[in-house]
């Protein structure tokens, strides 16, 4: 593990809100995802529910994140198959303003285990009854690149959405924040 990961995992494991501030390439986003993936894969058969919400301030980053998760998950399943170990399928879906209606319907019928979204789309998801049903099971939130929105109304809006998510879930969802810190 990188230093950012080694320092981030203990508070994440304890269920505390965690800020990982480190330079690009230090594995800060992966730190939050690796812990979440470990939790998901350790459960065995996964129910049709959303467990992790990843929020990116950049819509363009959402598809990259999905791809960067899908490939290692497929490799883990292939490795398990080669070793004769069953590994559960972990579904990852992107929900932004660009998501097609048929994909939205599919998510409502069979929710992803990991939902990748933007602050604005999270707000919309929290206002629609169909998506509220699958958001009730969220246990972890990852907010990437928090520095990009923390100082403006998007950050304030996201903070309100996270509070609304906590109310929907009925408890505090721990949040892992990543923040770009310049090289020292």
mmCIF file of C-alpha atoms in Angstrom:
data_model
loop_
_atom_site.group_PDB
_atom_site.id
_atom_site.type_symbol
_atom_site.label_atom_id
_atom_site.label_comp_id
_atom_site.label_asym_id
_atom_site.label_seq_id
_atom_site.Cartn_x
_atom_site.Cartn_y
_atom_site.Cartn_z
ATOM 1 C CA UNK A 1 0.000 0.000 0.000
ATOM 2 C CA UNK A 2 0.975 3.601 -0.552
ATOM 3 C CA UNK A 3 1.309 5.882 2.503
ATOM 4 C CA UNK A 4 -2.095 7.450 1.690
ATOM 5 C CA UNK A 5 -3.693 3.999 1.693
ATOM 6 C CA UNK A 6 -1.913 2.773 4.825
ATOM 7 C CA UNK A 7 -2.984 5.888 6.731
ATOM 8 C CA UNK A 8 -6.518 5.940 5.302
ATOM 9 C CA UNK A 9 -7.533 2.336 5.913
ATOM 10 C CA UNK A 10 -7.652 2.326 9.749
ATOM 11 C CA UNK A 11 -10.204 5.176 10.101
ATOM 12 C CA UNK A 12 -12.184 3.844 7.116
ATOM 13 C CA UNK A 13 -12.276 0.411 8.793
ATOM 14 C CA UNK A 14 -13.568 2.029 11.978
ATOM 15 C CA UNK A 15 -16.431 3.611 10.027
ATOM 16 C CA UNK A 16 -15.219 7.166 10.570
ATOM 17 C CA UNK A 17 -15.401 10.004 8.078
ATOM 18 C CA UNK A 18 -11.953 10.117 6.525
ATOM 19 C CA UNK A 19 -10.112 12.763 4.516
ATOM 20 C CA UNK A 20 -7.242 11.462 2.405
ATOM 21 C CA UNK A 21 -5.164 14.402 1.152
ATOM 22 C CA UNK A 22 -2.310 13.373 -1.088
ATOM 23 C CA UNK A 23 -0.747 14.145 -4.477
ATOM 24 C CA UNK A 24 -2.057 12.692 -7.738
ATOM 25 C CA UNK A 25 -0.986 9.093 -8.184
ATOM 26 C CA UNK A 26 -0.772 8.329 -4.464
ATOM 27 C CA UNK A 27 -3.733 5.916 -4.491
ATOM 28 C CA UNK A 28 -6.142 7.994 -2.428
ATOM 29 C CA UNK A 29 -9.267 7.097 -4.425
ATOM 30 C CA UNK A 30 -8.180 3.482 -4.580
ATOM 31 C CA UNK A 31 -7.732 3.516 -0.787
ATOM 32 C CA UNK A 32 -11.451 4.066 -0.269
ATOM 33 C CA UNK A 33 -12.472 1.689 -3.037
ATOM 34 C CA UNK A 34 -10.181 -1.150 -1.940
ATOM 35 C CA UNK A 35 -11.689 -1.142 1.526
ATOM 36 C CA UNK A 36 -15.209 -1.084 0.077
ATOM 37 C CA UNK A 37 -14.430 -3.870 -2.399
ATOM 38 C CA UNK A 38 -12.942 -5.989 0.367
ATOM 39 C CA UNK A 39 -16.116 -5.540 2.400
ATOM 40 C CA UNK A 40 -18.328 -6.417 -0.577
ATOM 41 C CA UNK A 41 -16.328 -9.460 -1.680
ATOM 42 C CA UNK A 42 -16.096 -10.771 1.893
ATOM 43 C CA UNK A 43 -19.894 -10.931 2.170
ATOM 44 C CA UNK A 44 -20.363 -13.735 -0.328
ATOM 45 C CA UNK A 45 -23.653 -13.580 -2.214
ATOM 46 C CA UNK A 46 -24.601 -9.919 -2.539
ATOM 47 C CA UNK A 47 -28.219 -8.790 -2.379
ATOM 48 C CA UNK A 48 -29.651 -6.538 -5.079
ATOM 49 C CA UNK A 49 -28.938 -3.332 -3.220
ATOM 50 C CA UNK A 50 -26.682 -0.313 -3.451
ATOM 51 C CA UNK A 51 -24.009 -0.413 -0.764
ATOM 52 C CA UNK A 52 -21.438 2.159 -1.931
ATOM 53 C CA UNK A 53 -22.041 5.570 -3.510
ATOM 54 C CA UNK A 54 -19.107 7.252 -5.222
ATOM 55 C CA UNK A 55 -19.538 10.978 -5.924
ATOM 56 C CA UNK A 56 -17.305 12.775 -8.403
ATOM 57 C CA UNK A 57 -17.475 16.493 -9.116
ATOM 58 C CA UNK A 58 -16.614 15.713 -12.747
ATOM 59 C CA UNK A 59 -19.146 13.854 -14.887
ATOM 60 C CA UNK A 60 -16.388 12.860 -17.320
ATOM 61 C CA UNK A 61 -14.528 11.088 -14.503
ATOM 62 C CA UNK A 62 -17.536 8.881 -13.724
ATOM 63 C CA UNK A 63 -17.150 6.579 -16.737
ATOM 64 C CA UNK A 64 -13.407 6.287 -16.110
ATOM 65 C CA UNK A 65 -14.073 5.267 -12.512
ATOM 66 C CA UNK A 66 -16.562 2.627 -13.634
ATOM 67 C CA UNK A 67 -14.062 1.217 -16.113
ATOM 68 C CA UNK A 68 -11.245 1.348 -13.548
ATOM 69 C CA UNK A 69 -13.413 -0.696 -11.178
ATOM 70 C CA UNK A 70 -14.847 -3.142 -13.726
ATOM 71 C CA UNK A 71 -11.488 -4.358 -14.986
ATOM 72 C CA UNK A 72 -10.023 -5.325 -11.577
ATOM 73 C CA UNK A 73 -13.354 -6.875 -10.534
ATOM 74 C CA UNK A 74 -13.352 -9.029 -13.666
ATOM 75 C CA UNK A 75 -9.724 -10.014 -12.963
ATOM 76 C CA UNK A 76 -10.613 -10.963 -9.373
ATOM 77 C CA UNK A 77 -13.503 -13.134 -10.591
ATOM 78 C CA UNK A 78 -11.264 -14.772 -13.219
ATOM 79 C CA UNK A 79 -8.568 -15.447 -10.610
ATOM 80 C CA UNK A 80 -11.179 -16.950 -8.300
ATOM 81 C CA UNK A 81 -12.449 -19.178 -11.111
ATOM 82 C CA UNK A 82 -8.906 -20.379 -11.892
ATOM 83 C CA UNK A 83 -8.396 -21.232 -8.219
ATOM 84 C CA UNK A 84 -11.826 -22.832 -7.853
ATOM 85 C CA UNK A 85 -13.111 -20.067 -5.574
ATOM 86 C CA UNK A 86 -16.474 -18.484 -6.196
ATOM 87 C CA UNK A 87 -16.340 -14.678 -6.176
ATOM 88 C CA UNK A 88 -19.573 -12.671 -6.132
ATOM 89 C CA UNK A 89 -20.453 -10.343 -8.980
ATOM 90 C CA UNK A 90 -20.128 -6.698 -7.937
ATOM 91 C CA UNK A 91 -22.219 -4.466 -10.195
ATOM 92 C CA UNK A 92 -20.991 -0.926 -10.860
ATOM 93 C CA UNK A 93 -23.239 1.592 -12.637
ATOM 94 C CA UNK A 94 -22.948 5.270 -13.526
ATOM 95 C CA UNK A 95 -25.901 7.609 -12.950
ATOM 96 C CA UNK A 96 -25.488 11.144 -14.295
ATOM 97 C CA UNK A 97 -27.603 13.495 -16.357
ATOM 98 C CA UNK A 98 -26.434 11.567 -19.435
ATOM 99 C CA UNK A 99 -27.818 8.220 -18.248
ATOM 100 C CA UNK A 100 -30.397 6.883 -20.689
ATOM 101 C CA UNK A 101 -33.946 6.240 -19.420
ATOM 102 C CA UNK A 102 -33.645 2.490 -20.095
ATOM 103 C CA UNK A 103 -30.480 2.370 -17.953
ATOM 104 C CA UNK A 104 -32.240 4.306 -15.171
ATOM 105 C CA UNK A 105 -35.087 1.793 -15.279
ATOM 106 C CA UNK A 106 -32.646 -1.118 -15.152
ATOM 107 C CA UNK A 107 -30.949 0.411 -12.081
ATOM 108 C CA UNK A 108 -34.293 0.827 -10.358
ATOM 109 C CA UNK A 109 -35.150 -2.841 -11.013
ATOM 110 C CA UNK A 110 -31.699 -4.251 -10.191
ATOM 111 C CA UNK A 111 -29.626 -1.681 -8.280
ATOM 112 C CA UNK A 112 -25.850 -1.585 -8.646
ATOM 113 C CA UNK A 113 -23.756 -2.500 -5.622
ATOM 114 C CA UNK A 114 -21.602 0.544 -6.355
ATOM 115 C CA UNK A 115 -23.273 3.651 -7.743
ATOM 116 C CA UNK A 116 -21.038 6.230 -9.442
ATOM 117 C CA UNK A 117 -22.648 9.658 -9.651
ATOM 118 C CA UNK A 118 -22.224 13.443 -9.439
ATOM 119 C CA UNK A 119 -23.407 15.810 -6.685
ATOM 120 C CA UNK A 120 -26.275 17.038 -8.862
ATOM 121 C CA UNK A 121 -27.418 13.548 -9.825
ATOM 122 C CA UNK A 122 -27.246 12.399 -6.195
ATOM 123 C CA UNK A 123 -29.628 15.229 -5.332
ATOM 124 C CA UNK A 124 -32.051 14.116 -8.046
ATOM 125 C CA UNK A 125 -31.778 10.468 -6.943
ATOM 126 C CA UNK A 126 -32.694 11.500 -3.400
ATOM 127 C CA UNK A 127 -35.877 13.205 -4.621
ATOM 128 C CA UNK A 128 -37.267 10.332 -6.732
ATOM 129 C CA UNK A 129 -39.076 7.491 -4.945
ATOM 130 C CA UNK A 130 -37.724 4.738 -7.237
ATOM 131 C CA UNK A 131 -34.108 5.662 -6.579
ATOM 132 C CA UNK A 132 -34.756 6.394 -2.894
ATOM 133 C CA UNK A 133 -35.731 2.716 -2.552
ATOM 134 C CA UNK A 134 -32.297 1.516 -3.641
ATOM 135 C CA UNK A 135 -30.410 4.262 -1.789
ATOM 136 C CA UNK A 136 -31.891 3.140 1.578
ATOM 137 C CA UNK A 137 -29.242 0.404 1.789
ATOM 138 C CA UNK A 138 -26.130 2.581 1.318
ATOM 139 C CA UNK A 139 -23.440 1.964 3.913
ATOM 140 C CA UNK A 140 -20.477 3.915 2.533
ATOM 141 C CA UNK A 141 -19.971 7.117 0.526
ATOM 142 C CA UNK A 142 -16.813 8.125 -1.315
ATOM 143 C CA UNK A 143 -16.515 11.781 -2.347
ATOM 144 C CA UNK A 144 -13.623 12.230 -4.745
ATOM 145 C CA UNK A 145 -11.728 15.466 -5.342
ATOM 146 C CA UNK A 146 -13.618 17.339 -2.614
ATOM 147 C CA UNK A 147 -11.374 20.381 -3.107
ATOM 148 C CA UNK A 148 -13.027 20.987 -6.499
ATOM 149 C CA UNK A 149 -16.402 21.795 -4.916
ATOM 150 C CA UNK A 150 -15.851 22.423 -1.204
ATOM 151 C CA UNK A 151 -15.672 26.199 -1.521
ATOM 152 C CA UNK A 152 -18.744 26.861 -3.634
ATOM 153 C CA UNK A 153 -22.468 26.203 -3.722
ATOM 154 C CA UNK A 154 -21.955 22.746 -5.238
ATOM 155 C CA UNK A 155 -20.132 21.755 -2.048
ATOM 156 C CA UNK A 156 -22.872 23.165 0.176
ATOM 157 C CA UNK A 157 -25.466 21.401 -1.962
ATOM 158 C CA UNK A 158 -23.561 18.105 -1.686
ATOM 159 C CA UNK A 159 -23.333 18.486 2.103
ATOM 160 C CA UNK A 160 -27.132 18.803 2.239
ATOM 161 C CA UNK A 161 -27.550 15.764 -0.017
ATOM 162 C CA UNK A 162 -25.280 13.711 2.244
ATOM 163 C CA UNK A 163 -27.397 14.724 5.242
ATOM 164 C CA UNK A 164 -30.535 13.711 3.329
ATOM 165 C CA UNK A 165 -28.918 10.366 2.520
ATOM 166 C CA UNK A 166 -28.191 9.809 6.225
ATOM 167 C CA UNK A 167 -31.858 10.521 7.035
ATOM 168 C CA UNK A 168 -33.011 8.130 4.311
ATOM 169 C CA UNK A 169 -30.683 5.360 5.503
ATOM 170 C CA UNK A 170 -31.553 5.978 9.151
ATOM 171 C CA UNK A 171 -27.982 6.303 10.336
ATOM 172 C CA UNK A 172 -24.743 8.089 9.569
ATOM 173 C CA UNK A 173 -23.060 6.818 6.383
ATOM 174 C CA UNK A 174 -19.293 7.176 6.789
ATOM 175 C CA UNK A 175 -17.737 9.292 4.037
ATOM 176 C CA UNK A 176 -14.237 8.976 2.614
ATOM 177 C CA UNK A 177 -13.127 12.242 1.009
ATOM 178 C CA UNK A 178 -10.150 12.582 -1.295
ATOM 179 C CA UNK A 179 -8.349 15.861 -1.753
ATOM 180 C CA UNK A 180 -5.553 16.705 -4.148
ATOM 181 C CA UNK A 181 -2.539 17.997 -2.269
ATOM 182 C CA UNK A 182 0.325 19.511 -4.219
ATOM 183 C CA UNK A 183 3.660 17.725 -4.152
ATOM 184 C CA UNK A 184 5.782 18.918 -1.257
#
